[in-house]
Each structure stands twice: as C-alpha cells, then as structure tokens.
Amino acid sequence: ARPIARQVQLYSENHPQFRSWCVTAGRTLHATQLQVVRVSRGVEIDSSSFAVLDADKAVAKGSMLVGELTVFAVTGGAVLYEFVVTKRNQEAAAAAQREKDLAEKLALAATVHGLEATLGLLKQQQEEQQEALLGRIASLEAHLVQQPSLWGRLWGS
C-alpha cells in the first residue's frame, strides 16, 4: 500500500486540481493540529490568530494526508475483503453441514421405516406361529380327551 500511496501523493502534488485540494486540506489539517496543541496546553483558541500555511507546505501536508488515506483505504479494503471471504466460507461450511445433517436424518428415517416394516413382519409371523401352536394344543387336547386315562386303563374303568 505504501508504494501506491507514494504514487498518489506525487500525483496529487503535481496535478492542478489535486494541488488546490491539497492546499485546502493541508491548511485545514494545520489549523486543526494547532487547535489540538493549544487545547492540550490549556491555551484559549482564537482561530483568527493562526498563521496561514504557505501553499508549498500546505500541498506537502495535503498530499501526505492523501497518501495516508490511500494506505488506510487499501488496508481497510483488504480487511473488508478478508471478512467477506471468511463470512462466505463460513456460510458455505454451515450450508454443507446442514445438507450433511439432512442426509443423516433422511438415512435414519429410512432405517427406522425399514425397522418398522421388519417389526410388522415379525409380529405377523409371531401371530401365525401362535395360532398354529394354539391349533396344535387344541388338537392334542382333543386327542387326549378321546384317549382313556391312564388311571382308567390301570383299574379297568
């Protein structure tokens, strides 16, 4: 940023429009600096007592201000760019995480659905086997009722 600032500073010193702006900015900066110094020392401020800075010194101060503003602008732009890129990357990572979470939820839902279907089949098989077992028990009971009891066979009843 400093080489760019130096080029901007040289341009502002040599270009007529920038030169006039630098004179105004340099004189304003000089007056502000004097006010700050006087206030910090406890001296009363009377802006009419300020000496007007000559044009060459004002151009130097103004072009220095332009150069510093250029450095701050470039640095601020770089920081802003990094912030935007970081924010975009964070948002992309969050979106990817949301998609991953959604895919996991869908996979779990499919697994739960499959387990529910399997559970339904197992319940149906259990009911069928229970009915078959109850039918077999009833058949055996009927067969036993038709058979004479062991006591009756031993005693002839």
Coordinates of N, CA, C and O in Angstrom, one line a residue:
A1 N 0.8 -1.2 0.0 CA 0.0 0.0 0.0 C 0.9 1.3 0.0 O 0.5 2.3 -0.5
R2 N 2.0 1.2 0.6 CA 2.9 2.4 0.7 C 3.4 2.8 -0.7 O 3.4 4.0 -1.0
P3 N 3.8 1.9 -1.6 CA 4.2 2.4 -2.9 C 3.0 3.0 -3.7 O 3.2 4.0 -4.4
I4 N 1.9 2.5 -3.5 CA 0.7 3.1 -4.2 C 0.4 4.5 -3.6 O 0.1 5.4 -4.3
A5 N 0.5 4.6 -2.3 CA 0.3 5.8 -1.6 C 1.3 6.9 -2.1 O 1.0 8.1 -2.2
R6 N 2.6 6.4 -2.2 CA 3.6 7.4 -2.7 C 3.3 7.9 -4.1 O 3.4 9.1 -4.4
Q7 N 2.8 7.0 -5.0 CA 2.4 7.4 -6.3 C 1.2 8.4 -6.3 O 1.2 9.4 -7.0
V8 N 0.3 8.1 -5.5 CA -0.9 9.0 -5.3 C -0.4 10.4 -4.8 O -0.9 11.4 -5.2
Q9 N 0.5 10.3 -3.8 CA 1.0 11.6 -3.2 C 1.7 12.4 -4.3 O 1.5 13.6 -4.3
L10 N 2.6 11.8 -5.1 CA 3.3 12.5 -6.1 C 2.3 13.1 -7.1 O 2.4 14.2 -7.6
Y11 N 1.3 12.3 -7.5 CA 0.3 12.8 -8.5 C -0.5 14.0 -7.9 O -0.7 14.9 -8.6
S12 N -0.9 13.9 -6.6 CA -1.6 15.0 -6.0 C -0.8 16.2 -5.9 O -1.3 17.3 -5.9
E13 N 0.5 16.1 -5.8 CA 1.4 17.3 -5.7 C 1.5 18.0 -7.1 O 1.7 19.2 -7.1
N14 N 1.4 17.2 -8.1 CA 1.7 17.8 -9.5 C 0.4 18.1 -10.3 O 0.5 18.9 -11.2
H15 N -0.7 17.5 -10.0 CA -1.9 17.7 -10.7 C -2.6 19.0 -10.2 O -2.7 19.2 -9.0
P16 N -3.0 19.9 -11.1 CA -3.5 21.2 -10.6 C -4.8 21.1 -9.8 O -4.8 21.8 -8.7
Q17 N -5.7 20.3 -10.1 CA -6.9 20.2 -9.3 C -6.6 19.6 -7.9 O -7.1 20.1 -6.9
F18 N -5.8 18.5 -7.9 CA -5.5 17.9 -6.7 C -4.6 18.8 -5.8 O -4.7 18.8 -4.6
R19 N -3.8 19.6 -6.5 CA -2.9 20.5 -5.8 C -3.7 21.5 -5.1 O -3.5 21.8 -3.9
S20 N -4.8 22.1 -5.7 CA -5.6 23.0 -5.0 C -6.4 22.4 -3.8 O -6.5 23.0 -2.8
W21 N -6.8 21.1 -4.0 CA -7.5 20.4 -2.9 C -6.5 20.2 -1.8 O -6.8 20.3 -0.6
C22 N -5.2 19.8 -2.2 CA -4.2 19.6 -1.1 C -3.9 20.8 -0.4 O -3.6 20.8 0.8
V23 N -3.9 22.0 -1.0 CA -3.7 23.2 -0.3 C -4.8 23.4 0.8 O -4.5 23.7 1.9
T24 N -6.0 23.3 0.4 CA -7.1 23.4 1.3 C -7.0 22.4 2.4 O -7.2 22.7 3.6
A25 N -6.8 21.1 2.1 CA -6.7 20.1 3.1 C -5.5 20.3 4.0 O -5.6 20.1 5.2
G26 N -4.4 20.7 3.4 CA -3.2 20.9 4.2 C -3.4 22.1 5.2 O -3.0 22.0 6.4
R27 N -4.0 23.2 4.8 CA -4.3 24.3 5.7 C -5.3 23.9 6.8 O -5.1 24.3 7.9
T28 N -6.3 23.1 6.4 CA -7.3 22.7 7.4 C -6.6 21.8 8.4 O -6.9 21.9 9.6
L29 N -5.8 20.9 7.9 CA -5.1 19.9 8.8 C -4.2 20.7 9.8 O -4.1 20.4 11.0
H30 N -3.5 21.7 9.2 CA -2.6 22.5 10.0 C -3.3 23.3 11.1 O -2.9 23.3 12.3
A31 N -4.4 23.9 10.8 CA -5.2 24.6 11.7 C -5.8 23.7 12.8 O -5.8 24.0 14.0
T32 N -6.2 22.5 12.4 CA -6.7 21.5 13.4 C -5.6 21.1 14.3 O -5.9 21.0 15.5
Q33 N -4.5 20.8 13.8 CA -3.3 20.4 14.6 C -3.0 21.5 15.7 O -2.7 21.2 16.8
L34 N -3.0 22.8 15.2 CA -2.7 23.9 16.1 C -3.8 24.0 17.2 O -3.4 24.2 18.4
Q35 N -5.0 23.8 16.8 CA -6.1 23.9 17.8 C -5.9 22.8 18.9 O -6.1 23.0 20.1
V36 N -5.6 21.6 18.4 CA -5.4 20.4 19.4 C -4.3 20.7 20.3 O -4.3 20.5 21.5
V37 N -3.2 21.2 19.8 CA -2.0 21.5 20.6 C -2.3 22.6 21.6 O -2.0 22.5 22.8
R38 N -3.0 23.6 21.2 CA -3.3 24.7 22.1 C -4.3 24.3 23.2 O -4.2 24.7 24.3
V39 N -5.3 23.5 22.8 CA -6.3 23.0 23.8 C -5.6 22.1 24.8 O -5.8 22.1 26.0
S40 N -4.7 21.2 24.3 CA -3.9 20.3 25.2 C -3.1 21.1 26.2 O -2.8 20.6 27.3
R41 N -2.6 22.3 25.8 CA -1.8 23.1 26.7 C -2.6 24.0 27.5 O -2.1 24.7 28.4
G42 N -3.9 24.1 27.3 CA -4.8 25.0 28.1 C -4.8 26.4 27.6 O -5.2 27.3 28.3
V43 N -4.4 26.6 26.4 CA -4.4 28.0 25.8 C -5.7 28.2 25.1 O -6.3 27.3 24.5
E44 N -6.2 29.4 25.3 CA -7.5 29.7 24.6 C -7.3 29.7 23.1 O -6.3 30.1 22.6
I45 N -8.4 29.2 22.4 CA -8.3 29.1 21.0 C -8.9 30.3 20.3 O -10.1 30.7 20.6
D46 N -8.2 30.9 19.5 CA -8.6 32.0 18.7 C -8.2 31.7 17.2 O -7.0 31.9 16.9
S47 N -9.1 31.2 16.4 CA -8.7 30.7 15.1 C -8.2 31.9 14.2 O -7.5 31.6 13.2
S48 N -8.5 33.1 14.5 CA -8.0 34.2 13.7 C -6.5 34.4 13.9 O -5.9 35.1 13.1
S49 N -6.0 33.9 15.0 CA -4.6 34.1 15.3 C -3.7 33.1 14.6 O -2.4 33.2 14.7
F50 N -4.3 32.1 13.9 CA -3.5 31.1 13.3 C -2.8 31.7 12.0 O -3.4 32.4 11.3
A51 N -1.5 31.4 11.9 CA -0.8 31.8 10.7 C -1.2 30.9 9.5 O -1.3 29.7 9.7
V52 N -1.5 31.5 8.4 CA -1.9 30.7 7.2 C -0.7 30.0 6.7 O 0.4 30.7 6.5
L53 N -0.8 28.8 6.4 CA 0.3 28.0 6.0 C 0.6 28.3 4.5 O -0.4 28.4 3.7
D54 N 1.8 28.5 4.1 CA 2.1 28.8 2.7 C 1.7 27.6 1.8 O 1.6 26.5 2.2
A55 N 1.5 27.9 0.5 CA 1.0 26.9 -0.4 C 1.8 25.7 -0.5 O 1.3 24.5 -0.6
D56 N 3.1 25.8 -0.6 CA 4.0 24.6 -0.8 C 3.9 23.7 0.4 O 3.8 22.5 0.3
K57 N 3.9 24.3 1.6 CA 3.8 23.4 2.8 C 2.4 22.8 2.9 O 2.3 21.7 3.4
A58 N 1.4 23.6 2.6 CA 0.1 23.0 2.6 C -0.1 21.9 1.6 O -0.7 20.9 1.9
V59 N 0.5 22.0 0.4 CA 0.5 20.9 -0.6 C 1.2 19.7 0.0 O 0.7 18.6 -0.1
A60 N 2.3 19.9 0.7 CA 3.0 18.8 1.2 C 2.2 18.1 2.3 O 2.1 16.8 2.3
K61 N 1.5 18.9 3.2 CA 0.7 18.3 4.2 C -0.5 17.6 3.6 O -0.9 16.5 4.0
G62 N -1.2 18.3 2.6 CA -2.3 17.7 2.0 C -2.0 16.4 1.2 O -2.8 15.5 1.3
S63 N -0.9 16.4 0.5 CA -0.6 15.2 -0.3 C -0.2 14.1 0.7 O -0.4 12.9 0.4
M64 N 0.4 14.4 1.8 CA 0.7 13.4 2.9 C -0.6 12.8 3.4 O -0.7 11.6 3.5
L65 N -1.6 13.7 3.6 CA -2.9 13.2 4.0 C -3.5 12.3 3.0 O -4.1 11.2 3.3
V66 N -3.4 12.7 1.7 CA -4.0 11.8 0.6 C -3.2 10.5 0.6 O -3.9 9.4 0.5
G67 N -1.9 10.5 0.8 CA -1.2 9.3 0.8 C -1.6 8.4 2.0 O -1.8 7.1 1.8
E68 N -1.8 9.0 3.2 CA -2.2 8.2 4.3 C -3.6 7.6 4.2 O -3.9 6.5 4.5
L69 N -4.5 8.5 3.6 CA -5.8 8.0 3.3 C -5.8 6.8 2.3 O -6.6 5.9 2.5
T70 N -4.9 6.9 1.4 CA -4.8 5.8 0.4 C -4.3 4.5 1.2 O -4.9 3.4 0.9
V71 N -3.4 4.6 2.1 CA -2.9 3.5 2.8 C -4.1 2.9 3.6 O -4.3 1.7 3.6
F72 N -4.8 3.8 4.3 CA -6.0 3.3 5.1 C -7.0 2.7 4.2 O -7.6 1.7 4.6
A73 N -7.3 3.3 3.1 CA -8.3 2.7 2.2 C -7.9 1.3 1.7 O -8.7 0.4 1.6
V74 N -6.6 1.2 1.3 CA -6.2 -0.1 0.8 C -6.2 -1.2 1.9 O -6.7 -2.3 1.7
T75 N -5.7 -0.8 3.1 CA -5.7 -1.7 4.2 C -7.2 -2.1 4.6 O -7.5 -3.2 4.8
G76 N -8.0 -1.0 4.7 CA -9.4 -1.3 5.0 C -10.1 -2.2 4.0 O -10.9 -3.1 4.3
G77 N -9.8 -2.0 2.7 CA -10.3 -2.8 1.6 C -9.9 -4.2 1.8 O -10.7 -5.2 1.6
A78 N -8.6 -4.4 2.1 CA -8.1 -5.8 2.3 C -8.8 -6.5 3.5 O -9.1 -7.7 3.4
V79 N -8.9 -5.7 4.6 CA -9.6 -6.3 5.7 C -11.1 -6.6 5.4 O -11.6 -7.7 5.8
L80 N -11.7 -5.7 4.7 CA -13.1 -6.0 4.3 C -13.2 -7.2 3.4 O -14.1 -8.1 3.5
Y81 N -12.3 -7.3 2.4 CA -12.3 -8.4 1.5 C -12.1 -9.7 2.3 O -12.8 -10.7 2.1
E82 N -11.2 -9.8 3.2 CA -10.9 -11.0 4.0 C -12.2 -11.3 4.9 O -12.5 -12.5 5.0
F83 N -12.8 -10.3 5.4 CA -14.0 -10.5 6.2 C -15.1 -11.2 5.3 O -15.7 -12.1 5.7
V84 N -15.3 -10.6 4.1 CA -16.3 -11.1 3.2 C -16.0 -12.5 2.8 O -16.9 -13.4 2.8
V85 N -14.8 -12.8 2.5 CA -14.4 -14.2 2.0 C -14.6 -15.2 3.2 O -15.1 -16.3 3.0
T86 N -14.2 -14.7 4.4 CA -14.3 -15.6 5.6 C -15.8 -15.9 5.9 O -16.2 -17.0 6.1
K87 N -16.6 -14.8 5.8 CA -18.0 -15.0 6.0 C -18.6 -15.9 5.0 O -19.4 -16.8 5.3
R88 N -18.3 -15.8 3.7 CA -18.8 -16.6 2.7 C -18.4 -18.1 2.9 O -19.2 -19.0 2.7
N89 N -17.1 -18.3 3.3 CA -16.7 -19.7 3.6 C -17.4 -20.3 4.8 O -17.7 -21.4 4.8
Q90 N -17.6 -19.4 5.8 CA -18.4 -19.9 7.0 C -19.8 -20.3 6.6 O -20.3 -21.3 7.0
E91 N -20.4 -19.5 5.8 CA -21.8 -19.8 5.3 C -21.8 -21.0 4.5 O -22.8 -21.8 4.6
A92 N -20.8 -21.2 3.6 CA -20.8 -22.4 2.8 C -20.6 -23.7 3.7 O -21.2 -24.7 3.4
A93 N -19.7 -23.5 4.7 CA -19.5 -24.7 5.6 C -20.8 -25.0 6.4 O -21.1 -26.1 6.6
A94 N -21.5 -23.9 6.8 CA -22.7 -24.2 7.5 C -23.8 -24.8 6.6 O -24.5 -25.7 7.0
A95 N -23.8 -24.4 5.4 CA -24.8 -25.0 4.4 C -24.4 -26.4 4.2 O -25.3 -27.3 4.1
A96 N -23.1 -26.7 4.0 CA -22.7 -28.1 3.8 C -23.0 -29.0 5.0 O -23.5 -30.1 4.9
Q97 N -22.9 -28.4 6.2 CA -23.2 -29.1 7.5 C -24.7 -29.4 7.5 O -25.1 -30.5 7.9
R98 N -25.5 -28.4 7.1 CA -27.0 -28.6 7.1 C -27.4 -29.7 6.2 O -28.2 -30.5 6.5
E99 N -26.7 -29.7 5.0 CA -27.0 -30.7 4.0 C -26.6 -32.1 4.5 O -27.3 -33.1 4.4
K100 N -25.5 -32.2 5.2 CA -25.0 -33.4 5.8 C -26.0 -33.9 6.9 O -26.3 -35.1 6.9
D101 N -26.4 -33.0 7.7 CA -27.4 -33.3 8.8 C -28.7 -33.8 8.2 O -29.3 -34.8 8.7
L102 N -29.1 -33.1 7.1 CA -30.4 -33.5 6.5 C -30.2 -34.9 5.9 O -31.1 -35.8 6.0
A103 N -29.1 -35.2 5.2 CA -28.8 -36.5 4.7 C -28.8 -37.6 5.8 O -29.4 -38.7 5.6
E104 N -28.2 -37.3 6.9 CA -28.2 -38.2 8.0 C -29.6 -38.5 8.6 O -30.0 -39.6 8.9
K105 N -30.4 -37.4 8.6 CA -31.8 -37.5 9.1 C -32.6 -38.4 8.2 O -33.4 -39.2 8.6
L106 N -32.4 -38.2 6.9 CA -33.1 -39.0 5.9 C -32.7 -40.4 5.9 O -33.5 -41.3 5.8
A107 N -31.4 -40.7 6.1 CA -30.9 -42.1 6.3 C -31.5 -42.7 7.5 O -31.9 -43.9 7.5
L108 N -31.5 -42.0 8.6 CA -32.1 -42.5 9.8 C -33.6 -42.8 9.7 O -34.1 -43.8 10.2
A109 N -34.3 -41.9 9.0 CA -35.7 -42.1 8.8 C -36.0 -43.3 7.9 O -36.9 -44.1 8.2
A110 N -35.1 -43.6 6.9 CA -35.2 -44.8 6.1 C -34.9 -46.0 6.9 O -35.6 -47.0 6.8
T111 N -33.9 -45.9 7.8 CA -33.6 -47.1 8.6 C -34.8 -47.4 9.6 O -35.2 -48.5 9.8
V112 N -35.3 -46.3 10.2 CA -36.5 -46.5 11.1 C -37.7 -47.1 10.3 O -38.3 -48.0 10.8
H113 N -37.9 -46.6 9.1 CA -39.0 -47.2 8.3 C -38.8 -48.7 8.0 O -39.7 -49.5 8.1
G114 N -37.5 -49.0 7.7 CA -37.2 -50.4 7.4 C -37.4 -51.3 8.7 O -37.9 -52.4 8.6
L115 N -36.9 -50.7 9.8 CA -37.1 -51.5 11.1 C -38.6 -51.7 11.4 O -39.0 -52.7 12.0
E116 N -39.4 -50.6 11.2 CA -40.8 -50.7 11.5 C -41.5 -51.8 10.6 O -42.3 -52.6 11.0
A117 N -41.0 -51.9 9.3 CA -41.6 -52.9 8.4 C -41.1 -54.3 8.9 O -42.0 -55.2 8.9
T118 N -39.9 -54.4 9.3 CA -39.4 -55.7 9.8 C -40.2 -56.1 11.1 O -40.5 -57.3 11.2
L119 N -40.4 -55.1 11.9 CA -41.1 -55.4 13.2 C -42.6 -55.9 12.8 O -43.1 -56.8 13.5
G120 N -43.2 -55.2 11.9 CA -44.5 -55.6 11.4 C -44.5 -57.1 10.9 O -45.4 -57.9 11.3
L121 N -43.5 -57.4 10.1 CA -43.5 -58.8 9.6 C -43.2 -59.8 10.8 O -43.8 -60.9 10.8
L122 N -42.4 -59.4 11.7 CA -42.1 -60.3 12.8 C -43.4 -60.5 13.7 O -43.6 -61.6 14.2
K123 N -44.1 -59.4 13.9 CA -45.4 -59.6 14.7 C -46.4 -60.5 13.9 O -47.0 -61.3 14.6
Q124 N -46.4 -60.3 12.6 CA -47.3 -61.2 11.8 C -46.9 -62.6 11.9 O -47.7 -63.5 12.1
Q125 N -45.6 -62.9 11.8 CA -45.1 -64.3 11.9 C -45.4 -64.8 13.3 O -45.7 -66.0 13.5
Q126 N -45.2 -64.0 14.4 CA -45.5 -64.4 15.7 C -46.9 -64.8 15.9 O -47.3 -65.8 16.5
E127 N -47.8 -64.0 15.3 CA -49.3 -64.3 15.4 C -49.6 -65.6 14.7 O -50.4 -66.4 15.2
E128 N -49.0 -65.8 13.5 CA -49.2 -67.0 12.8 C -48.7 -68.2 13.5 O -49.4 -69.3 13.6
Q129 N -47.5 -68.1 14.1 CA -47.0 -69.2 14.9 C -47.8 -69.5 16.1 O -48.0 -70.6 16.5
Q130 N -48.3 -68.4 16.8 CA -49.1 -68.5 18.0 C -50.4 -69.2 17.6 O -50.9 -70.1 18.3
E131 N -51.0 -68.9 16.5 CA -52.3 -69.5 16.1 C -52.0 -71.0 15.8 O -52.8 -71.9 16.1
A132 N -50.9 -71.3 15.1 CA -50.6 -72.7 14.8 C -50.3 -73.5 16.0 O -50.8 -74.6 16.2
L133 N -49.6 -72.9 17.0 CA -49.4 -73.5 18.3 C -50.7 -73.8 19.0 O -50.9 -74.9 19.6
L134 N -51.6 -72.8 19.1 CA -52.9 -72.9 19.7 C -53.7 -74.0 19.1 O -54.4 -74.8 19.7
G135 N -53.6 -74.1 17.7 CA -54.3 -75.1 17.0 C -53.8 -76.5 17.3 O -54.5 -77.5 17.5
R136 N -52.5 -76.6 17.4 CA -51.8 -77.9 17.8 C -52.2 -78.3 19.2 O -52.4 -79.5 19.5
I137 N -52.2 -77.3 20.1 CA -52.6 -77.6 21.5 C -54.0 -78.1 21.6 O -54.3 -79.1 22.3
A138 N -54.9 -77.5 20.8 CA -56.3 -77.9 20.8 C -56.4 -79.3 20.2 O -57.2 -80.1 20.7
S139 N -55.7 -79.6 19.2 CA -55.7 -80.9 18.6 C -55.2 -82.0 19.6 O -55.8 -83.0 19.7
L140 N -54.1 -81.7 20.3 CA -53.6 -82.6 21.3 C -54.6 -82.8 22.4 O -54.8 -83.9 22.9
E141 N -55.3 -81.7 22.9 CA -56.3 -81.8 23.9 C -57.4 -82.7 23.5 O -57.9 -83.6 24.2
A142 N -57.9 -82.6 22.3 CA -58.9 -83.4 21.7 C -58.5 -84.8 21.7 O -59.3 -85.8 22.0
H143 N -57.3 -85.1 21.3 CA -56.8 -86.4 21.2 C -56.7 -87.0 22.6 O -57.0 -88.2 22.8
L144 N -56.3 -86.2 23.6 CA -56.2 -86.8 24.9 C -57.6 -87.0 25.5 O -57.7 -88.0 26.3
V145 N -58.5 -86.2 25.2 CA -59.9 -86.5 25.7 C -60.4 -87.8 25.2 O -61.1 -88.5 25.9
Q146 N -60.1 -88.1 24.0 CA -60.6 -89.4 23.4 C -59.9 -90.6 23.9 O -60.4 -91.7 23.9
Q147 N -58.7 -90.4 24.4 CA -57.9 -91.5 25.0 C -58.4 -91.8 26.4 O -58.7 -90.8 27.1
P148 N -58.5 -93.1 26.8 CA -58.8 -93.3 28.2 C -57.7 -92.9 29.1 O -56.5 -92.9 28.7
S149 N -58.0 -92.5 30.3 CA -57.0 -92.0 31.2 C -56.1 -93.2 31.6 O -56.5 -94.3 31.6
L150 N -54.9 -92.9 32.0 CA -54.0 -93.9 32.5 C -54.6 -94.6 33.7 O -54.5 -95.8 33.9
W151 N -55.2 -93.9 34.6 CA -55.8 -94.4 35.8 C -56.9 -95.4 35.4 O -57.0 -96.5 36.0
G152 N -57.7 -95.0 34.4 CA -58.8 -95.9 34.0 C -58.2 -97.1 33.3 O -58.8 -98.2 33.4
R153 N -57.2 -97.0 32.6 CA -56.6 -98.2 32.0 C -56.0 -99.2 33.0 O -56.1 -100.4 32.9
L154 N -55.4 -98.6 34.0 CA -54.9 -99.5 35.1 C -56.0 -100.2 35.9 O -55.8 -101.3 36.3
W155 N -57.0 -99.6 36.2 CA -58.1 -100.1 37.0 C -59.2 -100.6 36.3 O -60.2 -101.0 36.9
G156 N -59.2 -100.5 35.0 CA -60.2 -101.0 34.2 C -61.5 -100.2 34.1 O -62.6 -100.8 34.0
S157 N -61.4 -99.0 34.3 CA -62.6 -98.2 34.3 C -62.9 -97.6 32.9 O -62.2 -97.4 32.1

